[in-house]
Short mmCIF file of N, CA and C in Angstrom, two decimals:
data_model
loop_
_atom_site.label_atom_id
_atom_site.label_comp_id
_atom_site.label_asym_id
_atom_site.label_seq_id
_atom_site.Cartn_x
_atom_site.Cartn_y
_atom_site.Cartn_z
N UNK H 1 111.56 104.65 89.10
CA UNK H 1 111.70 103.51 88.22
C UNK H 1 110.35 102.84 88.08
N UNK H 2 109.89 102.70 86.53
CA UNK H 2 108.44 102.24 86.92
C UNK H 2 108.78 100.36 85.95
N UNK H 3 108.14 99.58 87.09
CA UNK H 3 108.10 98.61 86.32
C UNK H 3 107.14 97.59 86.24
N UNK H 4 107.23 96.18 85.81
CA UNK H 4 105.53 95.74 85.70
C UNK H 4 105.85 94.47 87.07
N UNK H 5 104.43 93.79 87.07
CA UNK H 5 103.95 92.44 87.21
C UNK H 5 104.50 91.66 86.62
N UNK H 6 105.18 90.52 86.31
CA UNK H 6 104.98 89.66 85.45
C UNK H 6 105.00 88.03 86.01
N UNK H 7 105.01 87.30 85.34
CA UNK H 7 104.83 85.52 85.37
C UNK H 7 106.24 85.29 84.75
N UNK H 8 106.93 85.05 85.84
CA UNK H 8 108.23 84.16 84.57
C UNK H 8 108.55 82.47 85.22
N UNK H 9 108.09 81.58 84.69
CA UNK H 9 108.77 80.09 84.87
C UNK H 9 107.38 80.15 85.54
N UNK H 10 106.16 80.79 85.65
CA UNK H 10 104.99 80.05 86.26
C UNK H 10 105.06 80.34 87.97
N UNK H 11 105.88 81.84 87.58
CA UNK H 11 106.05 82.38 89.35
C UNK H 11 105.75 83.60 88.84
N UNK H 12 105.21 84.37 90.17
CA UNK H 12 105.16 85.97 89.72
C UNK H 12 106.77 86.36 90.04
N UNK H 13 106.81 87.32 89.53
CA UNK H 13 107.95 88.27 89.36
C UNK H 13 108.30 89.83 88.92
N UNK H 14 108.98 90.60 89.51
CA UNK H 14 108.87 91.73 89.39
C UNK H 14 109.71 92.59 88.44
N UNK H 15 109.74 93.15 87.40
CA UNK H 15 110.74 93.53 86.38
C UNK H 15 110.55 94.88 85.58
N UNK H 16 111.15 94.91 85.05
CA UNK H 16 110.79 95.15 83.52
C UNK H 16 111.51 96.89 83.89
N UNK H 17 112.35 97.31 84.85
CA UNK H 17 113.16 98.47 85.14
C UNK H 17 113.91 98.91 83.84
N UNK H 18 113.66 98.87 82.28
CA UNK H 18 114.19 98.83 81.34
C UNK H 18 115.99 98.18 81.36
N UNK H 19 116.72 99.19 80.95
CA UNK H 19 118.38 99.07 81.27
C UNK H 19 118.86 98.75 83.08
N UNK H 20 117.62 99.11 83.45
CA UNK H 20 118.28 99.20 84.98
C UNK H 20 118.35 97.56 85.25
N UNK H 21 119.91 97.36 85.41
CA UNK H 21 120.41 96.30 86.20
C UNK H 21 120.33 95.98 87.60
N UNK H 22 120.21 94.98 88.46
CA UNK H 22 120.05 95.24 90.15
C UNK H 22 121.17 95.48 90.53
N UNK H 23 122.43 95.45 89.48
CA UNK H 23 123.86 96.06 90.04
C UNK H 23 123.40 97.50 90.63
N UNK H 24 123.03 97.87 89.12
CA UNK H 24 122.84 99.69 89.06
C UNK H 24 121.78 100.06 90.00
N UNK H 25 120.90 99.44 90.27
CA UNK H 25 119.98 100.01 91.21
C UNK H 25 120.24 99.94 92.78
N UNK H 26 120.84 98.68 93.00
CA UNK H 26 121.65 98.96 94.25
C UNK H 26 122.70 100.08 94.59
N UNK H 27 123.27 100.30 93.46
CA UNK H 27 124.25 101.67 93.39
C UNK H 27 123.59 102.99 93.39
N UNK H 28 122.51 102.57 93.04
CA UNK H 28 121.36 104.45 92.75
C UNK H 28 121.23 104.22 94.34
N UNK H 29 120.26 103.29 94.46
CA UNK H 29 120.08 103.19 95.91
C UNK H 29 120.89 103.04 97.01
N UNK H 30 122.08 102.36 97.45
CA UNK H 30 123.38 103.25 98.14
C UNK H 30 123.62 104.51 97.77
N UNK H 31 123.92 104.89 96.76
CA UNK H 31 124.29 106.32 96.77
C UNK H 31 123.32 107.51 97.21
N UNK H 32 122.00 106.83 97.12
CA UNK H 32 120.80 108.20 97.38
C UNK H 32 120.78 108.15 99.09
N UNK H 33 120.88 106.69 99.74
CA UNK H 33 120.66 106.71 101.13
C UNK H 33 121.93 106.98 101.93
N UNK H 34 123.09 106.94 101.41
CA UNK H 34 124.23 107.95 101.75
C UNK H 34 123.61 109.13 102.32
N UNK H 35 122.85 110.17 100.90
CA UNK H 35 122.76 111.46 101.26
C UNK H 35 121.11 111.42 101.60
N UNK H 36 121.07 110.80 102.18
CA UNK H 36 119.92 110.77 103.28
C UNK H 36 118.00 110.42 102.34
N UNK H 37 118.24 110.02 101.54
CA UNK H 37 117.24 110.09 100.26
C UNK H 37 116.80 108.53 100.20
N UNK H 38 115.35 108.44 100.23
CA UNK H 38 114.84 107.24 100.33
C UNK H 38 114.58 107.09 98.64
N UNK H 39 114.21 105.83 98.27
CA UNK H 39 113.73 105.36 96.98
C UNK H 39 112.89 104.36 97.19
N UNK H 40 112.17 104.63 96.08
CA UNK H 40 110.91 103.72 95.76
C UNK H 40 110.77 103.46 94.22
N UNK H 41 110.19 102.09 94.59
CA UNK H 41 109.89 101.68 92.91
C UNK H 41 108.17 101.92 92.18
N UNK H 42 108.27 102.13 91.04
CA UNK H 42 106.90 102.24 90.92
C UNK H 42 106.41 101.36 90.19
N UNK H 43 105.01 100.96 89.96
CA UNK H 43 104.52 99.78 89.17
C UNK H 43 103.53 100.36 88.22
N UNK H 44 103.47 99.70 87.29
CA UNK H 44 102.42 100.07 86.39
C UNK H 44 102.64 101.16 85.31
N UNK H 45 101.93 102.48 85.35
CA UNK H 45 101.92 103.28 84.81
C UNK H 45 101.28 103.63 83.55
N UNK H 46 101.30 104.03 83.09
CA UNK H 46 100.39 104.28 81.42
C UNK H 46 101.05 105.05 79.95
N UNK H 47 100.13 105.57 79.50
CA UNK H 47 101.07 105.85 78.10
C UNK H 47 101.87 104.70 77.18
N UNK H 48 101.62 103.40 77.04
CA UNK H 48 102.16 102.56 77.11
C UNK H 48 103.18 102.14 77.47
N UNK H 49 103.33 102.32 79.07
CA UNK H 49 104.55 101.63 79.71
C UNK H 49 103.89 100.33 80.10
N UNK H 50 103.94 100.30 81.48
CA UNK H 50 103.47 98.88 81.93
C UNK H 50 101.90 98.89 82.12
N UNK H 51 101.32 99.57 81.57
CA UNK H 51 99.66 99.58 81.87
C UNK H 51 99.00 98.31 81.88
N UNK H 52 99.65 97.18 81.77
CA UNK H 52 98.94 96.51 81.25
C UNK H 52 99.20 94.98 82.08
N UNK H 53 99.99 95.57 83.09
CA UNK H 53 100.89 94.73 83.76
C UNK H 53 99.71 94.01 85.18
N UNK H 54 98.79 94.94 85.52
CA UNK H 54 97.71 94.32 86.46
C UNK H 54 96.89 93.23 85.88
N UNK H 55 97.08 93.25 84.53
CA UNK H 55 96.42 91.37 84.00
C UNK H 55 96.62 90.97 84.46
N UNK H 56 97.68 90.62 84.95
CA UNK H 56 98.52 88.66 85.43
C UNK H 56 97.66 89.00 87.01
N UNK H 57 97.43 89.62 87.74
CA UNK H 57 97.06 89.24 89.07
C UNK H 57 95.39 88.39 88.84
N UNK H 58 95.41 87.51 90.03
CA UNK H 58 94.28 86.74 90.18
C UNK H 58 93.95 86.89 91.70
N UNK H 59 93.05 86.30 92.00
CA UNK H 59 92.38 85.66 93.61
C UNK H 59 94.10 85.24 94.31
N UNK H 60 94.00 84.51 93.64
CA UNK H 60 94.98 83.35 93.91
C UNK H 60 96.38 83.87 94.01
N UNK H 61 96.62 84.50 93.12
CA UNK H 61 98.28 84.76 93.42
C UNK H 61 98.76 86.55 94.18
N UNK H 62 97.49 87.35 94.59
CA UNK H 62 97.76 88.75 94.70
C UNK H 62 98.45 88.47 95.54
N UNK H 63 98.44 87.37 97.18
CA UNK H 63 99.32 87.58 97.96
C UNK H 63 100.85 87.14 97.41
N UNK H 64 100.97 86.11 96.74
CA UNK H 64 102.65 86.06 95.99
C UNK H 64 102.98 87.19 95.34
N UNK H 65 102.19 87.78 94.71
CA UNK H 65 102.92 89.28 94.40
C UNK H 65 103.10 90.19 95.46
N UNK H 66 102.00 90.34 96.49
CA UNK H 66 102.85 91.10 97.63
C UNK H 66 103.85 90.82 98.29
N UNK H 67 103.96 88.79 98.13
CA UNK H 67 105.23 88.65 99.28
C UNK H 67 106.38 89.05 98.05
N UNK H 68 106.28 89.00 96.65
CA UNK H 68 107.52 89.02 95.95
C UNK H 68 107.88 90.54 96.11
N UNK H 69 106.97 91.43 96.40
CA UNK H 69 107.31 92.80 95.85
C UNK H 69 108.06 93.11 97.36
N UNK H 70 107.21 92.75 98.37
CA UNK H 70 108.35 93.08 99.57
C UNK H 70 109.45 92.28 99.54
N UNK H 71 110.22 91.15 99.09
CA UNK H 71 111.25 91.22 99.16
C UNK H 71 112.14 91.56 97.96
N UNK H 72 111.62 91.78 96.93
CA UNK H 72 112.44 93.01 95.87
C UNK H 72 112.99 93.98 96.87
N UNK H 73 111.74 94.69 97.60
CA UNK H 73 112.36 95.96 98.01
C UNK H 73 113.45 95.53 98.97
N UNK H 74 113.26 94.48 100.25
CA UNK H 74 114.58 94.15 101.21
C UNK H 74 115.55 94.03 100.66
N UNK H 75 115.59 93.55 99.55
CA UNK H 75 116.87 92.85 99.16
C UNK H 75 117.75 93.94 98.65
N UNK H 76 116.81 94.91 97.97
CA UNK H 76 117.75 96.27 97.71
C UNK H 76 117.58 97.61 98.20
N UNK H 77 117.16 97.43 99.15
CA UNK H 77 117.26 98.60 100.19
C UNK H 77 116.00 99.84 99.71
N UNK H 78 115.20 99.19 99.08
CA UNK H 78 114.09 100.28 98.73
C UNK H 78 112.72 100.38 99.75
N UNK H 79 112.33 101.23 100.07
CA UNK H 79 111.37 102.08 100.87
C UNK H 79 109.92 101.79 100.95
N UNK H 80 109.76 101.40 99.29
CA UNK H 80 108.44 100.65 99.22
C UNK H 80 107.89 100.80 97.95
N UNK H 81 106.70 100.79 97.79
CA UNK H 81 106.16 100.85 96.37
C UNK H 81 104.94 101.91 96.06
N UNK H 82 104.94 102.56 94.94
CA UNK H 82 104.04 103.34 94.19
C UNK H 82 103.24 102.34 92.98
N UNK H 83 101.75 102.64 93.35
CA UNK H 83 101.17 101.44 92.73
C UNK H 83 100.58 102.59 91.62
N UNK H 84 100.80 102.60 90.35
CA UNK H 84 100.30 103.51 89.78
C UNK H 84 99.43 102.83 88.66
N UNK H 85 98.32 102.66 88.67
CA UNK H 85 97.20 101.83 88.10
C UNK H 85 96.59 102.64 86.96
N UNK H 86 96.36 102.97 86.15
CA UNK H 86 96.10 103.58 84.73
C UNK H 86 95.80 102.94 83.75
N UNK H 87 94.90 101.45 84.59
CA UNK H 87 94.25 100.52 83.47
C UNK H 87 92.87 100.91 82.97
N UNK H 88 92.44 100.08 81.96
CA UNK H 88 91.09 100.72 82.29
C UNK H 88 90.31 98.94 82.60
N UNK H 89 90.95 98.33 83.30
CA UNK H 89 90.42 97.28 84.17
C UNK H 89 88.70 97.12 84.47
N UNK H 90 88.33 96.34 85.21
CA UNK H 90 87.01 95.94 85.61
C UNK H 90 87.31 96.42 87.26
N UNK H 91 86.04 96.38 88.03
CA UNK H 91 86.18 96.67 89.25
C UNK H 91 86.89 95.68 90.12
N UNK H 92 86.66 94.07 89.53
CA UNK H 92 87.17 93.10 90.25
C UNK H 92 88.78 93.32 90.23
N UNK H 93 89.24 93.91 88.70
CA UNK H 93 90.94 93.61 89.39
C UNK H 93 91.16 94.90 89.86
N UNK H 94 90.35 96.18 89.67
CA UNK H 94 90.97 97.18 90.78
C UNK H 94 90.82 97.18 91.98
N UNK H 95 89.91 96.37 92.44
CA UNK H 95 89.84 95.82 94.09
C UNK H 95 91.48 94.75 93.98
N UNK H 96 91.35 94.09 93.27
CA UNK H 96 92.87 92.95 93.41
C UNK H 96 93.99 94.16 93.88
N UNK H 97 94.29 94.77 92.76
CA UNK H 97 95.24 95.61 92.73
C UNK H 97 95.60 96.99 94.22
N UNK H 98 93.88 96.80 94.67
CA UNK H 98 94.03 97.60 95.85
C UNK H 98 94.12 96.13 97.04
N UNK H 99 93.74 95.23 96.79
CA UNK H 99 94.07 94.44 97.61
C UNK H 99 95.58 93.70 97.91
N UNK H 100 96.17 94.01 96.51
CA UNK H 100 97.60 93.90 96.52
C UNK H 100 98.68 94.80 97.38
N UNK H 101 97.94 95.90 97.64
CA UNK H 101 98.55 97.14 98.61
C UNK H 101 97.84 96.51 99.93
N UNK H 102 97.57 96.17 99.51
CA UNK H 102 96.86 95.94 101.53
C UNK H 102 97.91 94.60 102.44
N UNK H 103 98.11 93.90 101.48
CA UNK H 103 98.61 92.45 101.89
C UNK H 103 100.26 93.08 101.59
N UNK H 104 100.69 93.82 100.51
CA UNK H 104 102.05 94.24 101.01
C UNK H 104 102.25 94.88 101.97
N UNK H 105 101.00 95.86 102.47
CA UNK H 105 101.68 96.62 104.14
C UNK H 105 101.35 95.60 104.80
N UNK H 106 100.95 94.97 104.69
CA UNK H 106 100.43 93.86 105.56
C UNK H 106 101.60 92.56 105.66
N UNK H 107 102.57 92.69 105.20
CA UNK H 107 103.77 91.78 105.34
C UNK H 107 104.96 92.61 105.81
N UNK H 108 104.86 94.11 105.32
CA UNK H 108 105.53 94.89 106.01
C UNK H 108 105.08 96.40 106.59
N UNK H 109 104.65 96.78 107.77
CA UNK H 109 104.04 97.42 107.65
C UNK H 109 105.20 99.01 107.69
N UNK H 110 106.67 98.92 107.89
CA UNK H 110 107.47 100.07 107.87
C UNK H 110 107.83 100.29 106.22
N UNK H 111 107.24 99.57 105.48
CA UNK H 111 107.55 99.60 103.86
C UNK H 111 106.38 100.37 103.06
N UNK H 112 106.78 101.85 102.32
CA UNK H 112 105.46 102.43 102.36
C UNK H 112 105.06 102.08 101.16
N UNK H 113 103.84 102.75 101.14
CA UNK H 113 103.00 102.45 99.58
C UNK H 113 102.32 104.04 99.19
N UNK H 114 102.60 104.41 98.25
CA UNK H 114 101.42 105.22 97.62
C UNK H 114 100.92 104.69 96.78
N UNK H 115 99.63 105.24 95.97
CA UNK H 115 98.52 105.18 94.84
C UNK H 115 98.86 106.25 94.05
N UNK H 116 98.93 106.32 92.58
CA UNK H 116 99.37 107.42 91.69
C UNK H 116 97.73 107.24 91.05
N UNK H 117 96.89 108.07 90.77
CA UNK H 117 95.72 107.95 89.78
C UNK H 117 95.82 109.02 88.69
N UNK H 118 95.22 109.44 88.02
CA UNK H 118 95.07 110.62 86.82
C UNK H 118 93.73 110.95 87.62
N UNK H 119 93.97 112.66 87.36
CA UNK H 119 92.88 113.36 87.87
C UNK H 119 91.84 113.63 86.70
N UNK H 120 92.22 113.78 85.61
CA UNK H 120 91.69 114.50 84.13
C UNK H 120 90.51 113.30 84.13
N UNK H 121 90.10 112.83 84.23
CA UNK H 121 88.46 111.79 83.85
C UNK H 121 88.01 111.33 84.98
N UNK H 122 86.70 112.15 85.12
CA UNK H 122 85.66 111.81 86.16
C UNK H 122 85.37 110.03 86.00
N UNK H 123 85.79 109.64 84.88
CA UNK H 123 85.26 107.80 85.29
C UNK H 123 86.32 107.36 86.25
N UNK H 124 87.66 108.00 86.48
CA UNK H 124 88.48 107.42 87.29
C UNK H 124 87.98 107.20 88.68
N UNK H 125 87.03 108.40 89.35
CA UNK H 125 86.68 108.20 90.58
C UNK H 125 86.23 106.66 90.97
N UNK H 126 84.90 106.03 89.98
CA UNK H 126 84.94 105.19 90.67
C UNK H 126 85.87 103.79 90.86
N UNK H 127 86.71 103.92 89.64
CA UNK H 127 88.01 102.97 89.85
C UNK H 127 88.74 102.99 91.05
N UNK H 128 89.06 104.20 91.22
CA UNK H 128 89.72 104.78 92.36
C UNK H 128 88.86 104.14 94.11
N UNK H 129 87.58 104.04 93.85
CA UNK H 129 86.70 103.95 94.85
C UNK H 129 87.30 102.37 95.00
N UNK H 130 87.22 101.26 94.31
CA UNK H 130 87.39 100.17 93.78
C UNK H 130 88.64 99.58 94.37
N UNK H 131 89.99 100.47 94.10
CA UNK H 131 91.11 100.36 94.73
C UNK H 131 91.48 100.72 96.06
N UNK H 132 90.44 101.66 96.41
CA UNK H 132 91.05 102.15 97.87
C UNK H 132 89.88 101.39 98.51
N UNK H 133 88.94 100.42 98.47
CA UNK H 133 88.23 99.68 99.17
C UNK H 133 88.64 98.29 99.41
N UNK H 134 89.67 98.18 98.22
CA UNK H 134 90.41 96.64 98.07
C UNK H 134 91.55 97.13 99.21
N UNK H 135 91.96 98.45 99.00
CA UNK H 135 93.22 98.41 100.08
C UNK H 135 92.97 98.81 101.28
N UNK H 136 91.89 98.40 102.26
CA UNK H 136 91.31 98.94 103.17
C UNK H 136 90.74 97.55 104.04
N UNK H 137 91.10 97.46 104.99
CA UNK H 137 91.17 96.45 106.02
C UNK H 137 89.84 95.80 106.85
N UNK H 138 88.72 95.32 105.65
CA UNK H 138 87.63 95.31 106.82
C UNK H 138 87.22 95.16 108.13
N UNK H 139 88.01 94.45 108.64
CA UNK H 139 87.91 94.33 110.04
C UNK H 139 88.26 95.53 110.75
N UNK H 140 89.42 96.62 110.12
CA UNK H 140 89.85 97.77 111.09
C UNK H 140 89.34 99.18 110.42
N UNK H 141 89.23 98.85 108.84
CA UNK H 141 88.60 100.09 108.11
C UNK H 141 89.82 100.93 108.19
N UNK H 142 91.10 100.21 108.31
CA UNK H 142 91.97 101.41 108.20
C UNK H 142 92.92 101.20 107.11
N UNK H 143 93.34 102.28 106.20
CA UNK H 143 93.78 101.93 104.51
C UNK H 143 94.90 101.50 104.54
N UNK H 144 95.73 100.84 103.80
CA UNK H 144 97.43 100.19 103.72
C UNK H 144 97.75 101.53 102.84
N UNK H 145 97.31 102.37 102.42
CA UNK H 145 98.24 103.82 101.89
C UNK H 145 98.66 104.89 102.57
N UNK H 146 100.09 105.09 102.63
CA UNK H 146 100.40 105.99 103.11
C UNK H 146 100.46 107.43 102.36
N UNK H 147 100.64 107.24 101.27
CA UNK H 147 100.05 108.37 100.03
C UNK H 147 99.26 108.08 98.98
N UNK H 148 98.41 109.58 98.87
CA UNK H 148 97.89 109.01 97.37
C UNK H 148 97.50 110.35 96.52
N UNK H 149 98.09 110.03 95.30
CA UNK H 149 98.77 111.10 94.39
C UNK H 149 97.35 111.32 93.80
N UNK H 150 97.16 112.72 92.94
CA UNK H 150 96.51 112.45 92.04
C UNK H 150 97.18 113.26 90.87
N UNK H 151 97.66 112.17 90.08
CA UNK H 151 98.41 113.34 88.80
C UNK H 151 97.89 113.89 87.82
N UNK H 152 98.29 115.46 87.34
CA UNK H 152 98.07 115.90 86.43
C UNK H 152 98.93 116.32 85.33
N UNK H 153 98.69 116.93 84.35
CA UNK H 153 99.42 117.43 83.57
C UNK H 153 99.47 118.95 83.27
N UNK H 154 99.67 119.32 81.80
CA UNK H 154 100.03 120.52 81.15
C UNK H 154 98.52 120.67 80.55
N UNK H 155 97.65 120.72 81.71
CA UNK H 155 96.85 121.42 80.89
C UNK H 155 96.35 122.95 81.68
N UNK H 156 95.92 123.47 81.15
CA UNK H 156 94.97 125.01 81.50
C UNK H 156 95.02 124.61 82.68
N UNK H 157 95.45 125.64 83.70
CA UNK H 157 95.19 125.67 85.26
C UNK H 157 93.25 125.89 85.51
N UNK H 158 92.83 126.23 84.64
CA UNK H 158 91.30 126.00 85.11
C UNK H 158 90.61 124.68 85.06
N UNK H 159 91.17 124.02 83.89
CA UNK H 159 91.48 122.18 83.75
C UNK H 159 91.71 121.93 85.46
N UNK H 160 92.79 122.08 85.19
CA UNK H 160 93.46 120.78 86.55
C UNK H 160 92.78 121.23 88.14
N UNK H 161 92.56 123.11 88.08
CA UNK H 161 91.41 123.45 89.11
C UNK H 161 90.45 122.67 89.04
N UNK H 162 89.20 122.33 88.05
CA UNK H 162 88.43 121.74 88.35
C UNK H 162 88.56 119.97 88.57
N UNK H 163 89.76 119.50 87.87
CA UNK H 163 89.36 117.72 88.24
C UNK H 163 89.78 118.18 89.36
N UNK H 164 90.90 119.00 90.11
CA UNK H 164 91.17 118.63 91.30
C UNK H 164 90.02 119.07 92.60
N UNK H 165 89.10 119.88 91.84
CA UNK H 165 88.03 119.82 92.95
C UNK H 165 87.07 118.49 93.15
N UNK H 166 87.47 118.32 91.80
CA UNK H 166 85.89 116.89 91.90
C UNK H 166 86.57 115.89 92.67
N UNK H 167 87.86 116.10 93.26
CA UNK H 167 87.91 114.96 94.47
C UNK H 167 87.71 115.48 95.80
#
């Protein structure tokens, strides 16, 4: 389920699951952890879904979005979050956005997180550099990600061979 950031009433808040109701998602989610299957929500994304949703973070409010996003997940039994960033942002909010993963393991640390990036454009690396330095703990140097994706597509396996070497 990928959904955004947003500001509603002058609070952050977490949304935008299209049709998905928190009836229905509590029901996806009971029914998957029945048969032993964790869930996670994802944020962001691209192609014009929520790409656009890492605006609203500031200095100031990244930790209210981490405390809001961990208790989205308590409240409905989800696992943790996939931060999938596919802006084409400045370095300052992809440090936010990696600093937003740091302060959510950092309120919970059994609640996981991955990073989704696109492999296909060498400018991503240093975004990527940007986010995983924001989500990285200076004092311990140790990262708040427990995964980190790098996605590709349908292109030529000699394509996706080479971005996936340039990491």
């Amino acid at each position: 389920f990928v959904g955004k950031l947003d500001i509603v009433d002058g609070h952050p808040s977490v949304s935008g699951f299209g049709t998905l109701t928190d009836e229905k998602l509590r029901e996806f989610v009971n029914n998957c952890r029945a048969k032993g299957v964790d869930v996670k929500v994802s944020i962001g994304g691209g192609g014009g879904s929520y790409d656009n949703c890492w605006d609203v973070l500031t200095d100031s409010n990244v930790q209210d979005y981490a405390q809001g996003l961990a208790d989205y997940c308590k409240q409905r039994g989800i696992v943790g979050v996939d931060f999938d960033y596919e802006e084409m942002g400045d370095a300052a909010q992809q440090k936010r956005v990696g600093t937003l993963i740091r302060k959510f393991k950092d309120i919970d640390p059994n609640l996981q997180t991955t990073y989704c990036t696109n492999a296909g454009f060498p400018t991503w690396l240093a975004r990527n550099k940007a986010i995983l330095d924001g989500a990285t703990d200076p004092s311990t140097g140790k990262c708040a990600l427990d995964r980190f994706y790098i996605m590709t597509y349908y292109d030529p396996l000699n394509n996706e061979q080479a971005w996936t070497e340039q990491w």
